[in-house]
JSON list of C-alpha atoms in Angstrom, two decimals:
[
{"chain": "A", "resi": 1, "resn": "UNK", "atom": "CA", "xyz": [0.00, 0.00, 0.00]},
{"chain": "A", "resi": 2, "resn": "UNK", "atom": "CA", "xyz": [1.38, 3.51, -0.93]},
{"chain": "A", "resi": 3, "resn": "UNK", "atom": "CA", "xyz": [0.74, 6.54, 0.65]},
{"chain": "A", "resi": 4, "resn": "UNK", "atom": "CA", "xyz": [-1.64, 7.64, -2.01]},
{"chain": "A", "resi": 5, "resn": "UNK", "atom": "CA", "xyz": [-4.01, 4.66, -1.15]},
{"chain": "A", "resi": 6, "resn": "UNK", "atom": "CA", "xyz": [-4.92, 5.54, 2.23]},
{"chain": "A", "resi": 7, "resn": "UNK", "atom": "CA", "xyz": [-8.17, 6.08, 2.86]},
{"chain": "A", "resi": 8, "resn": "UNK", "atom": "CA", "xyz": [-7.32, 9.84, 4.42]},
{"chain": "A", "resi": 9, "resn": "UNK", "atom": "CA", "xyz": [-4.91, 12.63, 3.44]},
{"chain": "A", "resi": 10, "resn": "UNK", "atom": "CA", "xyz": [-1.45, 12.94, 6.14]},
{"chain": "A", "resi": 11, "resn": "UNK", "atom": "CA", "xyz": [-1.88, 16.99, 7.33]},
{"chain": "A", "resi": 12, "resn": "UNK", "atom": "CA", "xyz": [1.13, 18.64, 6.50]},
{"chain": "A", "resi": 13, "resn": "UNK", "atom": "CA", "xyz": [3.71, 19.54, 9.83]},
{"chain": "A", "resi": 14, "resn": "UNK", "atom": "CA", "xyz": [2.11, 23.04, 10.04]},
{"chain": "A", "resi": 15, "resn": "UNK", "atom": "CA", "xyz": [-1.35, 21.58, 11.11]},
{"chain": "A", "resi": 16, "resn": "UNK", "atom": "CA", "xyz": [0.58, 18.89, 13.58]},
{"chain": "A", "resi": 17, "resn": "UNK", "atom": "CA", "xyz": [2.65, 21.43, 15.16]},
{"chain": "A", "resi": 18, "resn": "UNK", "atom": "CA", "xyz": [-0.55, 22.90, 16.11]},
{"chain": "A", "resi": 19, "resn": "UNK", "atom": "CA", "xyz": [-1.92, 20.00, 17.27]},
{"chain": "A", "resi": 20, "resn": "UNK", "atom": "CA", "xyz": [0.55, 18.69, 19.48]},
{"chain": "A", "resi": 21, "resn": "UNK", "atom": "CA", "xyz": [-0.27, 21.44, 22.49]},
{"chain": "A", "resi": 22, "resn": "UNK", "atom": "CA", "xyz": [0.20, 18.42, 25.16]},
{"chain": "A", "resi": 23, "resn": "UNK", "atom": "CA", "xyz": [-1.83, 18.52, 28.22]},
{"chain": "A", "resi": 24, "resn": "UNK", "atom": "CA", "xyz": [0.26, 19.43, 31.42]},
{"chain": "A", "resi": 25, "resn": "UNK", "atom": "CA", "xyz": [-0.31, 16.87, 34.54]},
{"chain": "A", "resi": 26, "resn": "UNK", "atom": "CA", "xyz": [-0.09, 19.64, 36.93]},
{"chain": "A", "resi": 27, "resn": "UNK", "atom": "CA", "xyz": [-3.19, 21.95, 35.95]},
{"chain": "A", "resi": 28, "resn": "UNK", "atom": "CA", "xyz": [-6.32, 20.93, 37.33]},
{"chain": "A", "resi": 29, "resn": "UNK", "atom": "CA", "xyz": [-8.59, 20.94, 40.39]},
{"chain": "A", "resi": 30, "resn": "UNK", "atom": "CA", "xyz": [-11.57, 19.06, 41.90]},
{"chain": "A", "resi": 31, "resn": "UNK", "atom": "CA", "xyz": [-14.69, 20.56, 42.78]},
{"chain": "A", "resi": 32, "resn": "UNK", "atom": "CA", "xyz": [-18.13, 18.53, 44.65]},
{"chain": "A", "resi": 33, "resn": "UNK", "atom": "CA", "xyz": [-20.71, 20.46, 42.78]},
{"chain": "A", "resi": 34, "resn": "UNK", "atom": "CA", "xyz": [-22.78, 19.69, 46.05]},
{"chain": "A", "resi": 35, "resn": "UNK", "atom": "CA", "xyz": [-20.70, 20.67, 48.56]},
{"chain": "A", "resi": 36, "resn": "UNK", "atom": "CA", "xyz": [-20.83, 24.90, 47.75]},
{"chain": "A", "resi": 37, "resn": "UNK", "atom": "CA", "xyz": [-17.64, 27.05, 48.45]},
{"chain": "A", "resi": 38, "resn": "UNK", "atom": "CA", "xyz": [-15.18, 23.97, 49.10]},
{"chain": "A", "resi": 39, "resn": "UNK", "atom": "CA", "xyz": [-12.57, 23.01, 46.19]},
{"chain": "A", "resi": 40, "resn": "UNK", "atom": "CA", "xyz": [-10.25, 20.42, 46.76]},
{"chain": "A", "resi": 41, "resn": "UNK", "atom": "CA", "xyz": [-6.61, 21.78, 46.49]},
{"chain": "A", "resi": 42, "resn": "UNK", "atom": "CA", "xyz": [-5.80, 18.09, 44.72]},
{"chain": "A", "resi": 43, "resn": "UNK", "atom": "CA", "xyz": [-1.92, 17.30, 44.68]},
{"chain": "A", "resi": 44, "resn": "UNK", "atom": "CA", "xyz": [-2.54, 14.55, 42.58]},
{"chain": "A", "resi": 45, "resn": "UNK", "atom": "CA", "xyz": [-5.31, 12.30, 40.57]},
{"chain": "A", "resi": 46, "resn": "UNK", "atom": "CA", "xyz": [-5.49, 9.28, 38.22]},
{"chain": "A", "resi": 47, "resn": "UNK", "atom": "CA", "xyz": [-8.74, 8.94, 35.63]},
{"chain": "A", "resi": 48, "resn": "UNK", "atom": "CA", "xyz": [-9.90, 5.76, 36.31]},
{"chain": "A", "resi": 49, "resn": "UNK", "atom": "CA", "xyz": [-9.78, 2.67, 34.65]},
{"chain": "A", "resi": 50, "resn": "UNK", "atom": "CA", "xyz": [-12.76, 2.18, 32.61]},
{"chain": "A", "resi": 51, "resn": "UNK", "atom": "CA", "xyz": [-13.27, -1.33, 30.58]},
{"chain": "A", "resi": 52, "resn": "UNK", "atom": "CA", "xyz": [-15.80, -3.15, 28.81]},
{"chain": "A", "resi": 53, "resn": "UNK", "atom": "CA", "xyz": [-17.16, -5.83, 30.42]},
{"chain": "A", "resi": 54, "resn": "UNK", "atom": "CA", "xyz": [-16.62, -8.25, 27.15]},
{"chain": "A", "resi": 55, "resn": "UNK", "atom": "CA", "xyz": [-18.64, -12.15, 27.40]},
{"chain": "A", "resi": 56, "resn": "UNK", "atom": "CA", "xyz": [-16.35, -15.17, 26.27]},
{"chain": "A", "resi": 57, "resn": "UNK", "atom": "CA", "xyz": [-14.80, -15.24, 23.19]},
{"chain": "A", "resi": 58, "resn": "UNK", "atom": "CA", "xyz": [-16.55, -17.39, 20.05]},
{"chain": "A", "resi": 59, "resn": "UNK", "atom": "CA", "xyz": [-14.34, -20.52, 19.41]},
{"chain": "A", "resi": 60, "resn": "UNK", "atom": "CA", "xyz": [-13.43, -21.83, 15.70]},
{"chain": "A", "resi": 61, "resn": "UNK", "atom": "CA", "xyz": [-10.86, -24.17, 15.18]},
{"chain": "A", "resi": 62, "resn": "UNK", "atom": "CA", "xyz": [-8.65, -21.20, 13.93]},
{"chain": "A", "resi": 63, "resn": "UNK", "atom": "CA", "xyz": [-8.53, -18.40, 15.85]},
{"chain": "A", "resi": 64, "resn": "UNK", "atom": "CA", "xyz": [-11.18, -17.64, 18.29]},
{"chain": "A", "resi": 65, "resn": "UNK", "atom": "CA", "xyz": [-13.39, -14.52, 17.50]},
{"chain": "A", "resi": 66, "resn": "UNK", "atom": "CA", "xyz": [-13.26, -11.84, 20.21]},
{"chain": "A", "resi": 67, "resn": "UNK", "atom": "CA", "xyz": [-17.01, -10.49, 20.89]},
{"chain": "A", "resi": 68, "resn": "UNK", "atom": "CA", "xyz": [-17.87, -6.87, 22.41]},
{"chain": "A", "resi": 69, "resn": "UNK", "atom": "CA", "xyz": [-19.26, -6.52, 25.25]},
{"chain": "A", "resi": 70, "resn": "UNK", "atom": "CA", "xyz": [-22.34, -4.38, 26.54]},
{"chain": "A", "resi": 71, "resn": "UNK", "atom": "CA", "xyz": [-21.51, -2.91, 29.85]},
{"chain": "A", "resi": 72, "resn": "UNK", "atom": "CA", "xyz": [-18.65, -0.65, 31.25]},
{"chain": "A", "resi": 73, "resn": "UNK", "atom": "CA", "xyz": [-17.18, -1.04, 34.79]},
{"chain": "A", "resi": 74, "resn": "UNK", "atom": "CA", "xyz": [-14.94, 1.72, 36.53]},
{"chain": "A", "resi": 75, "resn": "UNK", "atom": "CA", "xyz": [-12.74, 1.89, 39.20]},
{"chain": "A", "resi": 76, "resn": "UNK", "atom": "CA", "xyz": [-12.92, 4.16, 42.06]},
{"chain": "A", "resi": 77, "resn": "UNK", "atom": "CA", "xyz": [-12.29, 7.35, 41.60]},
{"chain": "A", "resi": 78, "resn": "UNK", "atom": "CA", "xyz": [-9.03, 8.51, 44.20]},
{"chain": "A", "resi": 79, "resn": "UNK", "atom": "CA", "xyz": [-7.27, 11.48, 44.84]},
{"chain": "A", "resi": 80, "resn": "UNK", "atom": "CA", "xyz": [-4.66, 12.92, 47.33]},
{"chain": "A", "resi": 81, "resn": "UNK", "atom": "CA", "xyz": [-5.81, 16.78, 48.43]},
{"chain": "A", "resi": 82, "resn": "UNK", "atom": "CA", "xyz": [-4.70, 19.67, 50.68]},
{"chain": "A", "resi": 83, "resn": "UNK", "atom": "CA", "xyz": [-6.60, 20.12, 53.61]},
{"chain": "A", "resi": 84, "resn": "UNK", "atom": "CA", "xyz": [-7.36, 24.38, 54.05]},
{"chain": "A", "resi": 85, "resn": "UNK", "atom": "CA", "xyz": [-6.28, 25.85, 57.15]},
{"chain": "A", "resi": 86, "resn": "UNK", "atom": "CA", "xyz": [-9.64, 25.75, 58.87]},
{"chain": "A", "resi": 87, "resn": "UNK", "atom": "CA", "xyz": [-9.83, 21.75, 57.73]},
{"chain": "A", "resi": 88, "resn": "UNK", "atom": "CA", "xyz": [-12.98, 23.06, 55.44]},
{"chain": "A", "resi": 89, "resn": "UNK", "atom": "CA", "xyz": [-12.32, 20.92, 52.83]},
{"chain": "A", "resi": 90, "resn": "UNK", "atom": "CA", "xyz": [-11.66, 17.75, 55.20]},
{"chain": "A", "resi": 91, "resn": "UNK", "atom": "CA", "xyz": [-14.45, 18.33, 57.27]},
{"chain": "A", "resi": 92, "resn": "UNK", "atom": "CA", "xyz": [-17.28, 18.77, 54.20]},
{"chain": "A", "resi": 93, "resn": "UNK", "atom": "CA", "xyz": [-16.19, 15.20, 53.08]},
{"chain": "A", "resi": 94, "resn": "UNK", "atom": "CA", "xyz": [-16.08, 13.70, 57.05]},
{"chain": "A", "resi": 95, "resn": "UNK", "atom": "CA", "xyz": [-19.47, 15.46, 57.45]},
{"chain": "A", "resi": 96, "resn": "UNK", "atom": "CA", "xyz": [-20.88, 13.55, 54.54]},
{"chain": "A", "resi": 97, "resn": "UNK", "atom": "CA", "xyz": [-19.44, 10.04, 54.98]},
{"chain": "A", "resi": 98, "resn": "UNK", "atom": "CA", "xyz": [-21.11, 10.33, 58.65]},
{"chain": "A", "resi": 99, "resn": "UNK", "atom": "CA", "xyz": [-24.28, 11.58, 57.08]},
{"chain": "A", "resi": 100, "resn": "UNK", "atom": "CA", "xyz": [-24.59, 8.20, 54.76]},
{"chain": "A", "resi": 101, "resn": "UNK", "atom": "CA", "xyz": [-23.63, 5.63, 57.29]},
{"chain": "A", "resi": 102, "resn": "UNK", "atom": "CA", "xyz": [-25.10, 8.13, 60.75]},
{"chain": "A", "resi": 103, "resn": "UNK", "atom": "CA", "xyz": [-22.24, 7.06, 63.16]},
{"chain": "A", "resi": 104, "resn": "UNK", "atom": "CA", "xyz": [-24.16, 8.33, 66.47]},
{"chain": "A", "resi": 105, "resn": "UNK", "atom": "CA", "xyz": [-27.64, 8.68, 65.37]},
{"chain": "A", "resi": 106, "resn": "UNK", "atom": "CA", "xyz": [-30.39, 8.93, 62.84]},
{"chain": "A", "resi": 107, "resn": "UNK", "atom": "CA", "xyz": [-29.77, 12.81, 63.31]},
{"chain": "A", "resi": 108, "resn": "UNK", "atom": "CA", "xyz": [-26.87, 12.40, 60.73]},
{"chain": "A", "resi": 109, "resn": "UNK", "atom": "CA", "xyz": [-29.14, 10.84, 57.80]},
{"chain": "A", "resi": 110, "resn": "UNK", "atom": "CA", "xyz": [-31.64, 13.50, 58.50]},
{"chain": "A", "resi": 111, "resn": "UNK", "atom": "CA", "xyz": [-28.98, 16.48, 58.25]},
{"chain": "A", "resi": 112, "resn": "UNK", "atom": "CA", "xyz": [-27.60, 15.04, 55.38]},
{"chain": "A", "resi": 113, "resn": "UNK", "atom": "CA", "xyz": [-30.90, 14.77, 53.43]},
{"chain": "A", "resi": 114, "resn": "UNK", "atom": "CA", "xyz": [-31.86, 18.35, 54.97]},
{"chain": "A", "resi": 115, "resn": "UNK", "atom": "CA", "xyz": [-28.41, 19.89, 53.65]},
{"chain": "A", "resi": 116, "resn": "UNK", "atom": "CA", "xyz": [-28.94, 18.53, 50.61]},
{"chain": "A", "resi": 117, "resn": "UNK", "atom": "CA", "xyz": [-32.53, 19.70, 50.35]},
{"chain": "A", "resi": 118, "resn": "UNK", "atom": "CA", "xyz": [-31.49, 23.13, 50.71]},
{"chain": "A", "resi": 119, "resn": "UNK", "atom": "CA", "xyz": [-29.19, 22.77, 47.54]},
{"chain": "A", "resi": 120, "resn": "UNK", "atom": "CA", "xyz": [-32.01, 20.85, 45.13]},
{"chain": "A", "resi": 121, "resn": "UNK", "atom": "CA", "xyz": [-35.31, 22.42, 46.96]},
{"chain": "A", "resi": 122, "resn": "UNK", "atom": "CA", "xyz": [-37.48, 20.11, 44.05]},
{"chain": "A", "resi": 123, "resn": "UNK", "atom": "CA", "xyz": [-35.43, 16.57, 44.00]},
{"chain": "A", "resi": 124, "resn": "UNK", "atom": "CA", "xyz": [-37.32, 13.60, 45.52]},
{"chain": "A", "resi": 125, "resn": "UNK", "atom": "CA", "xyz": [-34.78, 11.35, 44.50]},
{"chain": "A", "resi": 126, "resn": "UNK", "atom": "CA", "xyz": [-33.70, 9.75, 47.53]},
{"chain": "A", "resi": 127, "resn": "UNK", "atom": "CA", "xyz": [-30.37, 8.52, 46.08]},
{"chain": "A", "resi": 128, "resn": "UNK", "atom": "CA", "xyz": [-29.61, 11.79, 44.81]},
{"chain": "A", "resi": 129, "resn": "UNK", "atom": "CA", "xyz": [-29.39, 12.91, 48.74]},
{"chain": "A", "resi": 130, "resn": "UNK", "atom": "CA", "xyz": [-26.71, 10.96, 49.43]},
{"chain": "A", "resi": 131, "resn": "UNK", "atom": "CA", "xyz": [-24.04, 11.51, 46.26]},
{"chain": "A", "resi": 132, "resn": "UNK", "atom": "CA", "xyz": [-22.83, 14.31, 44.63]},
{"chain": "A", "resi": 133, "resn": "UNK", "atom": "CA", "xyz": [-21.31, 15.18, 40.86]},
{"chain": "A", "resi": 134, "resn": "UNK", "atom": "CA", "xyz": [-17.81, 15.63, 40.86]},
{"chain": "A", "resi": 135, "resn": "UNK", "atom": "CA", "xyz": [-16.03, 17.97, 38.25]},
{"chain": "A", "resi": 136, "resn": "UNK", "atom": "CA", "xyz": [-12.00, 17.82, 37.89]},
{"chain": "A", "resi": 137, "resn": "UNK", "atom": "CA", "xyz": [-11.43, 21.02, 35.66]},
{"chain": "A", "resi": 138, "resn": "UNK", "atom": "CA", "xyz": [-8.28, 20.20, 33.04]},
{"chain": "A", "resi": 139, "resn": "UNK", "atom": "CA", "xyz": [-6.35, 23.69, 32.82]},
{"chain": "A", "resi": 140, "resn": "UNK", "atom": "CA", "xyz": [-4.67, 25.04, 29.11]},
{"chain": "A", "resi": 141, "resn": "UNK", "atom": "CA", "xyz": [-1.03, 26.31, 29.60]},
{"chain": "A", "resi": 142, "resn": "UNK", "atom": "CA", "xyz": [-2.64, 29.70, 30.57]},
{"chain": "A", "resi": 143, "resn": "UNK", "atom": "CA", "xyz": [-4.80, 28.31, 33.20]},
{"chain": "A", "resi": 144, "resn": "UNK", "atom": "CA", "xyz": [-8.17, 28.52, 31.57]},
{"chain": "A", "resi": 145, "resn": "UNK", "atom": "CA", "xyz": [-10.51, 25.52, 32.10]},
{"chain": "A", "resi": 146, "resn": "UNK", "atom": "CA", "xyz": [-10.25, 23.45, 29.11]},
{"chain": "A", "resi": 147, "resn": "UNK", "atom": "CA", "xyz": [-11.95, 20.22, 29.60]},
{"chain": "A", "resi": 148, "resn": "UNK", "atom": "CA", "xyz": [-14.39, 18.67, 32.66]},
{"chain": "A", "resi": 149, "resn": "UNK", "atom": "CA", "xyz": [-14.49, 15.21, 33.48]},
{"chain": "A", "resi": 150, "resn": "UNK", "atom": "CA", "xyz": [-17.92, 14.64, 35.11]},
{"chain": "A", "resi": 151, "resn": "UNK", "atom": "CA", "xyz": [-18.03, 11.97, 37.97]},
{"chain": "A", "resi": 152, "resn": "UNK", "atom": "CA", "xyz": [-21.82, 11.01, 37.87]},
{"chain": "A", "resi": 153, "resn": "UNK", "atom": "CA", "xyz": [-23.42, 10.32, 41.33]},
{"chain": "A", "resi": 154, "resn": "UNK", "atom": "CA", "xyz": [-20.54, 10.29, 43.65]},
{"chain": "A", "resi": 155, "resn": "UNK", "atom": "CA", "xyz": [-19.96, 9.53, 47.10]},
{"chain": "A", "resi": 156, "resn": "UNK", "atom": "CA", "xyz": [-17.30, 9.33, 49.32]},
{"chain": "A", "resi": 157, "resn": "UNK", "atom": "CA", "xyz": [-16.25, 5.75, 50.49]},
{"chain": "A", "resi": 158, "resn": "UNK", "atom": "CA", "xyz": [-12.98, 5.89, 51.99]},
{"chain": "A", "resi": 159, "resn": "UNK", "atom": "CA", "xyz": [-11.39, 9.12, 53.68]},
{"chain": "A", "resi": 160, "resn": "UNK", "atom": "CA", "xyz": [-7.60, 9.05, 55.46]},
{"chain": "A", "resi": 161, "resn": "UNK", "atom": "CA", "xyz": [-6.43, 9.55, 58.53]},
{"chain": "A", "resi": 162, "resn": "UNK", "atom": "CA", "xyz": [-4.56, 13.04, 59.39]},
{"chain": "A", "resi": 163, "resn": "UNK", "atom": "CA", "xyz": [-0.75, 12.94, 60.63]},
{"chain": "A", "resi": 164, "resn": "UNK", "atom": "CA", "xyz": [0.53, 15.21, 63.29]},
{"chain": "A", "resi": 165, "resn": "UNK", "atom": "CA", "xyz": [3.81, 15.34, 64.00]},
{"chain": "A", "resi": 166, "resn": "UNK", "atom": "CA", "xyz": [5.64, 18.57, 66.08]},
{"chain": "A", "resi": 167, "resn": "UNK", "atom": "CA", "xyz": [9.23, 16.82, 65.77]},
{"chain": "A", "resi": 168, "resn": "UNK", "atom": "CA", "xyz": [8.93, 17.99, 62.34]},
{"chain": "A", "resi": 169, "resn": "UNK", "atom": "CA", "xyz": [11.29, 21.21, 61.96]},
{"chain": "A", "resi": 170, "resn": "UNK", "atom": "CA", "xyz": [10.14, 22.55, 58.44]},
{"chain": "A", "resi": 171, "resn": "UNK", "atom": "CA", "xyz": [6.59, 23.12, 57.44]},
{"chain": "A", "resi": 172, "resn": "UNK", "atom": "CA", "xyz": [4.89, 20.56, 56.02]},
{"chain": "A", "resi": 173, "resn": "UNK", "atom": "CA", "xyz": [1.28, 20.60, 55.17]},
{"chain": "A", "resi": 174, "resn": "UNK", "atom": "CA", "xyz": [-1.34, 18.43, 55.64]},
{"chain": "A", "resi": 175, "resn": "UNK", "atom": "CA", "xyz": [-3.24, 16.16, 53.10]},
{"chain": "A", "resi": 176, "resn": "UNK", "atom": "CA", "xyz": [-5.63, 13.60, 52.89]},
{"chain": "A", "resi": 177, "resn": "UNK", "atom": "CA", "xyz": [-6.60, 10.39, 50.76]},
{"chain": "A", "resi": 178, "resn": "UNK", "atom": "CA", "xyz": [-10.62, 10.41, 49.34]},
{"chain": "A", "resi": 179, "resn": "UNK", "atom": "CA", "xyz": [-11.99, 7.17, 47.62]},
{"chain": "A", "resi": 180, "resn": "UNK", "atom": "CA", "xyz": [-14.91, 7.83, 46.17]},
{"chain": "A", "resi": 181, "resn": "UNK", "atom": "CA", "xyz": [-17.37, 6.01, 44.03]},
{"chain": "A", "resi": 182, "resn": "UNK", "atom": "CA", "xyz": [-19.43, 6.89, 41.51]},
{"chain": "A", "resi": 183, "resn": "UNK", "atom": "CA", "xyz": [-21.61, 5.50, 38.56]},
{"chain": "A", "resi": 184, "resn": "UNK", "atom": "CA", "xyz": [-19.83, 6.55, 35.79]},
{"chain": "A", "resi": 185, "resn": "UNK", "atom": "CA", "xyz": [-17.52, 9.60, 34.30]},
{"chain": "A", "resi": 186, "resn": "UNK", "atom": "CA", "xyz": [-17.61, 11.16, 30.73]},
{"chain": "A", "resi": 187, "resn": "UNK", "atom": "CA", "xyz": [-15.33, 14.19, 29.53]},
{"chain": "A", "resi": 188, "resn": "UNK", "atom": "CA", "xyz": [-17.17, 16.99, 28.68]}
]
C-alpha cells in the first residue's frame, strides 16, 4: 500500500505542530458540585480505569473470535488533596461520609438529606441525597478551564487519617486520601 491509497490525506507539519499542544499533569482541580464554596486543592489524581465488560470469546478451530461486550465497569475514583487551614475541605467530606452511614444517630441521615434539600429544593430522588457530581477542571497552559471530566453520582467511600507530628522542623502541610465512588464519568 502507498501513501496515495490511504483512505485519508497525512496533514502537513504546520497543522501537527498545532496540534501537538500536550496537556500538562499539573493543571487541574476538583470541585463537589454539592458541597458549595469547598474546592479540593488536589496534589494529585489518576482517571480511572474504565473497561468493557466483554462475554467469552466465540471458538473456531482457527482463531477464536473476540465479541464486544455491553456494559462498562470503573474503578474508584481517588485522589490525594490539601486540607485548608480551617480543615474546610476535610471536614465537608467527614461530614458527609457520617451523614450516609449516621455514626451516632439517625440525626446524621436526616442532616444530610436536609443539607442537601437546601441545595435541590425540588429533588425527591432519595439517592440523589446521598451523592454528589464531581467535576476535575483540566487547565490550558494559561490556566483557563479546558476540559471537565464529570463523575456522575458520587460519594465518598474511603477518607484518610490526618498525621501530626511537632518533631517535624520545616513546614509541612497536611493532606488527605478520598476514595470515592461513583456510577460513571464522561469528559465533557
Amino acid at each position: 500500500m502507498y501513501l496515495d491509497d490511504l483512505p485519508y490525506t497525512i496533514p502537513d507539519s504546520s497543522f501537527l505542530n498545532n496540534q501537538f499542544n500536550y496537556a500538562a499533569v499539573n493543571d487541574f482541580y476538583v470541585v463537589a458540585l454539592d458541597i458549595p464554596g469547598v474546592a479540593f486543592y488536589t496534589q494529585n489524581f489518576s482517571l480511572p480505569e474504565k473497561r468493557m465488560d466483554t462475554p467469552s470469546n466465540f471458538p473456531t478451530p482457527f482463531t477464536d473470535i473476540h465479541l464486544t461486550g455491553t456494559k462498562l465497569s470503573y474503578d474508584p475514583l481517588r485522589f490525594t488533596f490539601m486540607i485548608n487551614e480551617n480543615f474546610e475541605n476535610y471536614k465537608s467530606v467527614s461530614d458527609w461520609l457520617d451523614g450516609i452511614a449516621f455514626p451516632e444517630n439517625n440525626q446524621q441521615f436526616i442532616n444530610q438529606i436536609n443539607k442537601k434539600k437546601s441545595i435541590h429544593p425540588g429533588s425527591k430522588n432519595f439517592e440523589s441525597m446521598l451523592s454528589s457530581d464531581i467535576h476535575v477542571i483540566a487547565l490550558n497552559s494559561e490556566k483557563k478551564p479546558v476540559r471537565i471530566i464529570e463523575f456522575k453520582s458520587a460519594f465518598p467511600i474511603s477518607l484518610s487519617s490526618l498525621d501530626w507530628n511537632s518533631t517535624d522542623t520545616t513546614v509541612n502541610y497536611m493532606k488527605a486520601n478520598l476514595t470515592l465512588s461513583y456510577t460513571y464519568y464522561k469528559l465533557l
